[in-house]
CSV table of C-alpha atoms in Angstrom, one decimal:
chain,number,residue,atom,x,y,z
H,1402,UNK,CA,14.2,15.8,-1.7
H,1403,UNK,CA,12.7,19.3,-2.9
H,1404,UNK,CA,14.1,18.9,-6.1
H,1405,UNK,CA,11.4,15.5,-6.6
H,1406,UNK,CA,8.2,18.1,-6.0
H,1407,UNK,CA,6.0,20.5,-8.1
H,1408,UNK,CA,6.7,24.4,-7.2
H,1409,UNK,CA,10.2,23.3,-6.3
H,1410,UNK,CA,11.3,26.6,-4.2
H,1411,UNK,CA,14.1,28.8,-5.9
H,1412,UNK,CA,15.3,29.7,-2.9
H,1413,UNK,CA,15.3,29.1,1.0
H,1414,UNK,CA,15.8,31.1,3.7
H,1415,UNK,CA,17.4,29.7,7.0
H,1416,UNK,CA,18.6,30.4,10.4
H,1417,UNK,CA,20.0,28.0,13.1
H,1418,UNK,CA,21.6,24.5,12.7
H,1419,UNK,CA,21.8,23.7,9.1
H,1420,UNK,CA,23.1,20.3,9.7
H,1421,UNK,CA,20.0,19.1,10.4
H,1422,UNK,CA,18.7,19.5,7.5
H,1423,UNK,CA,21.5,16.5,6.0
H,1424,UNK,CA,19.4,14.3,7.8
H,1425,UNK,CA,16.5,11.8,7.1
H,1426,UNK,CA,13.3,13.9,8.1
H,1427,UNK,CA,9.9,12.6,9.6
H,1428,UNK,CA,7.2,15.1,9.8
H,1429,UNK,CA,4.8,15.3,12.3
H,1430,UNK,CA,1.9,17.1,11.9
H,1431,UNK,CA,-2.2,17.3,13.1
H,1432,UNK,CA,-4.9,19.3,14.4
H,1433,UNK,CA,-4.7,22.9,16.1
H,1434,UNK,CA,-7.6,21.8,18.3
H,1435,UNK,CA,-6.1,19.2,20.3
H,1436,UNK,CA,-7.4,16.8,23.1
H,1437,UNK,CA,-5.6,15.2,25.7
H,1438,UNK,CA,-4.9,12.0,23.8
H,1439,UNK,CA,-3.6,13.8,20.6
H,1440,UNK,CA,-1.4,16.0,22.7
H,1441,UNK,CA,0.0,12.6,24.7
H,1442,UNK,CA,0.2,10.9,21.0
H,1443,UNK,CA,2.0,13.6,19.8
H,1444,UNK,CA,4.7,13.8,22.9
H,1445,UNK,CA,5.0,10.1,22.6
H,1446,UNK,CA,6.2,10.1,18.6
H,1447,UNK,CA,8.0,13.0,18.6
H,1448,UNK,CA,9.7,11.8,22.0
H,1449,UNK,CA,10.8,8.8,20.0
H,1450,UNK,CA,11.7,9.8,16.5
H,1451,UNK,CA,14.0,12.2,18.5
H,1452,UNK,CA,15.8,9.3,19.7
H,1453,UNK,CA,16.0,7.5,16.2
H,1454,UNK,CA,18.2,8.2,13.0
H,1455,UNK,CA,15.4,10.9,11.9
H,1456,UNK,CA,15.1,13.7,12.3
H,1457,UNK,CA,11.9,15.5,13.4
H,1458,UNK,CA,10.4,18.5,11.3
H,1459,UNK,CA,7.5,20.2,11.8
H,1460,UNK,CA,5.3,24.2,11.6
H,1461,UNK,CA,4.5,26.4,14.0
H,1462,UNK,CA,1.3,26.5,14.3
H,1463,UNK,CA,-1.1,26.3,17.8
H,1464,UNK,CA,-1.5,22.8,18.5
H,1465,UNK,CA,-0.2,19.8,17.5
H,1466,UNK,CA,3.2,21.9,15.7
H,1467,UNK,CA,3.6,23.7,18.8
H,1468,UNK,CA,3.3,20.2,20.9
H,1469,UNK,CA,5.7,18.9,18.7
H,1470,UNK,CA,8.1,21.8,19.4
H,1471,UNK,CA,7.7,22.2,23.1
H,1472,UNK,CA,8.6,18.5,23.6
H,1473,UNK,CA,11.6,18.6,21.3
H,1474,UNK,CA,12.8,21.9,22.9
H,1475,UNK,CA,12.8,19.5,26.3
H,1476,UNK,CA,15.2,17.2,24.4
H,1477,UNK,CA,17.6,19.7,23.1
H,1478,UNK,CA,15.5,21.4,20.3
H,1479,UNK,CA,17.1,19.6,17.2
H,1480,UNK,CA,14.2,20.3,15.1
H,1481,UNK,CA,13.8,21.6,11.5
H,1482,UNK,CA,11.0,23.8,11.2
H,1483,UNK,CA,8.8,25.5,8.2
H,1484,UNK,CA,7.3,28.8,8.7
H,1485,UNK,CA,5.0,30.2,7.1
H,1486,UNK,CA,6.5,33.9,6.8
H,1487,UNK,CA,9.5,35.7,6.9
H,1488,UNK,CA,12.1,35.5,9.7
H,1489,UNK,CA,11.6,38.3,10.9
H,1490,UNK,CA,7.7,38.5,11.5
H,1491,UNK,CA,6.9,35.0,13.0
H,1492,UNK,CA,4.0,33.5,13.5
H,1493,UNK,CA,2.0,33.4,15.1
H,1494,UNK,CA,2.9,35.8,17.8
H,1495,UNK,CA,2.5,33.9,21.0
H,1496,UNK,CA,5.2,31.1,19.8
H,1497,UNK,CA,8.0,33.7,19.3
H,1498,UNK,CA,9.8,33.2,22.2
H,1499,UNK,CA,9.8,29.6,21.4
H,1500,UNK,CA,11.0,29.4,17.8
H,1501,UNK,CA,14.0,32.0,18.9
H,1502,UNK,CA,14.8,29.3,21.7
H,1503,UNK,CA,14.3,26.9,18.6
H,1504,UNK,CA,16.7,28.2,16.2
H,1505,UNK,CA,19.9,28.3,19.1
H,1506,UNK,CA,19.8,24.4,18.5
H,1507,UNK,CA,17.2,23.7,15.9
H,1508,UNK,CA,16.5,25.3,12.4
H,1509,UNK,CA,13.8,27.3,10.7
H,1510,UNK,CA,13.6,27.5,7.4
H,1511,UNK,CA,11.2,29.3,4.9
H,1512,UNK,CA,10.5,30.4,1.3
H,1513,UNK,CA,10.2,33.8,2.4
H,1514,UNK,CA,11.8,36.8,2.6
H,1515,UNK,CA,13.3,38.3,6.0
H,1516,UNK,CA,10.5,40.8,6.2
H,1517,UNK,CA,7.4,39.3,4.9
H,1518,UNK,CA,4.4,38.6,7.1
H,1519,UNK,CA,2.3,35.8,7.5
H,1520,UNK,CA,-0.5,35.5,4.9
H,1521,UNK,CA,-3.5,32.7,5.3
H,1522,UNK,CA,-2.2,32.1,1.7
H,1523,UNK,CA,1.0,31.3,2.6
H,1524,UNK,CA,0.0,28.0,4.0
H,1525,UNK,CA,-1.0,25.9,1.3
H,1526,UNK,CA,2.7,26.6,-0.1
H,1527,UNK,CA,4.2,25.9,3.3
H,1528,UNK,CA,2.1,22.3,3.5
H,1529,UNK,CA,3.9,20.9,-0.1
H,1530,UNK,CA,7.5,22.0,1.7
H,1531,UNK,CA,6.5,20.2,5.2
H,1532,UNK,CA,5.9,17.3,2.9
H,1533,UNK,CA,8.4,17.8,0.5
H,1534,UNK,CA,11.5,18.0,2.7
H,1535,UNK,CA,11.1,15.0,4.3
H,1536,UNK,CA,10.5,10.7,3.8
H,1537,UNK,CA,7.2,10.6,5.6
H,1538,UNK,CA,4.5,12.1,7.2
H,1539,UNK,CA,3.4,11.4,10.7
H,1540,UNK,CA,-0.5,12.5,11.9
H,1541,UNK,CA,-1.1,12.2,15.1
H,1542,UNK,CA,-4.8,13.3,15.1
H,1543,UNK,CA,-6.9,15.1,13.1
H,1544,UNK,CA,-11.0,16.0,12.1
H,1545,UNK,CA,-12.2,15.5,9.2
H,1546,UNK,CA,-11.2,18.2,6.5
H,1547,UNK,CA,-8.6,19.7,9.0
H,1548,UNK,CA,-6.3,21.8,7.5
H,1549,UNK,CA,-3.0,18.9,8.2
H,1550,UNK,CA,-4.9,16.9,5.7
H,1551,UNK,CA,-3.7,19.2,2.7
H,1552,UNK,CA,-0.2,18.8,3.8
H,1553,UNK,CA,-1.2,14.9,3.5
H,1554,UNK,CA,-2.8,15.2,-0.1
H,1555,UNK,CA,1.0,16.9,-1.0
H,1556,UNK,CA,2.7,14.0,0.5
H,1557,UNK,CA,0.8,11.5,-1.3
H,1558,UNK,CA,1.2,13.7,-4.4
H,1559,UNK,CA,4.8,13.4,-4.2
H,1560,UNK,CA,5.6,9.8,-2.9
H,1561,UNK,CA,6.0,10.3,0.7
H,1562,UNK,CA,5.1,7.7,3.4
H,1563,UNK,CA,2.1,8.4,5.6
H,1564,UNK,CA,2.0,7.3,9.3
H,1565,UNK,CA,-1.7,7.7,11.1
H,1566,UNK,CA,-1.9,7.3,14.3
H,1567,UNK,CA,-5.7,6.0,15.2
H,1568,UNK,CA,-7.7,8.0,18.0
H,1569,UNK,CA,-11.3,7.4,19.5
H,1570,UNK,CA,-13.9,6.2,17.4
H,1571,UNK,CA,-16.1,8.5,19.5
H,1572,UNK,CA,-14.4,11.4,18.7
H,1573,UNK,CA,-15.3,13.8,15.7
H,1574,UNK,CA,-11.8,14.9,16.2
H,1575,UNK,CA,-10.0,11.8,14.7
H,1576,UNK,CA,-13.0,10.9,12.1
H,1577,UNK,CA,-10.2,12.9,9.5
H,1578,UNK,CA,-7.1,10.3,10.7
H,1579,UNK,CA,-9.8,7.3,10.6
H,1580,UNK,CA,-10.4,8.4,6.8
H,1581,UNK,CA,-6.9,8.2,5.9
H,1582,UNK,CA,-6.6,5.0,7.4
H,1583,UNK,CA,-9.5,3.5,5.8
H,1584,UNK,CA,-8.2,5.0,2.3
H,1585,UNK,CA,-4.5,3.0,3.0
H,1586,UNK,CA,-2.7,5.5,5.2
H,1587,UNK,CA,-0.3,3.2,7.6
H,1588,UNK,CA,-1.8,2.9,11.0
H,1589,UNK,CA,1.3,3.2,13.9
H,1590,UNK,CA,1.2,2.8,17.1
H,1591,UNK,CA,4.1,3.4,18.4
H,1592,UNK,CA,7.8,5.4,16.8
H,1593,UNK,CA,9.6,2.2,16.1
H,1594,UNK,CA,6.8,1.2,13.5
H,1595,UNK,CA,7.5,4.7,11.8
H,1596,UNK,CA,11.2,3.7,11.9
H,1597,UNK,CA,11.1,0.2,10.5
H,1598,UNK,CA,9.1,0.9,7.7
H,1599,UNK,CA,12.6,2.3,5.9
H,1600,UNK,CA,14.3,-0.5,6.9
H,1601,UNK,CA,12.7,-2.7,3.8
């Protein structure tokens, strides 16, 4: 799939279950100010694209990446996931014991050398690969210009599906998933609609 993008890595670093990554990935990404209904959303898809032929791949980020990895961690941790620094200085700091737990089942994988730290900058480069590994893109919630919408613009930039799941029309919080919507994004409601839409 990487070889299809712009900025194509040279070279990946991994550590953990490589088989994973011979699978049929669905990322699931959103905001890193969740609310109760993003944080439910987010356990619901994850919970069932972890029971489907796809695989799940995600960050590591506070939020919805961390959501996504503490409920897949309950279901054996068969996750792929892309830091955004080396492997030896994750980030950020207060999911390390979690990503270790991660990569005894799961994967992480990054562009980075062993050593490097997290940089801000890093980011950006880390949203084409969350994209650029895998078929689609699942947001679960999201304000508008939240950072998860970059890692959208690359999907759409390289020919990946988008899946929004819609929130409260109340809440500022999911104005950024409404937008997406609105601009032709594929509303789901539920897992199986993610899966299906490969099936044609």
């Amino acid at each position: 799939m990487l070889r299809e993008i712009a900025f194509t890595p040279p070279l990946l670093f991994g550590k953990g279950n490589f088989s994973l990554l011979e699978k049929e990935l669905i990322t699931v990404i959103g905001t890193h100010q969740m609310r109760p209904y993003g944080k439910a959303v987010t356990r619901f898809f994850t919970n069932g694209l972890m029971k489907s032929k796809f695989g799940v791949l995600t960050g590591t980020l506070n939020g919805t990446e961390e959501t996504v990895l503490r409920t897949s961690a309950r279901m054996g941790g068969e996750i792929v996931c892309v830091l955004a620094s080396g492997h030896h200085s994750l980030f950020p700091k207060n999911n390390r014991q979690l990503l270790e737990k991660i990569e005894q089942t799961g994967v992480t994988i990054t562009e980075y050398t062993p050593d490097t730290a997290f940089d801000s900058r890093f980011l950006e480069e880390r949203s084409r690969l969350l994209s650029g590994i895998s078929r689609g893109v699942l947001l679960t919630e999201e304000k508008s210009r939240g950072g998860a919408l970059l890692t959208v613009q690359y999907a759409v930039e390289q020919n990946r599906e988008v899946f929004v799941v819609p929130g409260n029309i109340f809440s500022d919080g999911s104005a950024g998933a409404h937008d997406l919507i609105m601009e032709g994004a594929r509303l789901v409601a539920n897992p199986q609609q993610v899966v299906e839409s490969f099936l044609f």
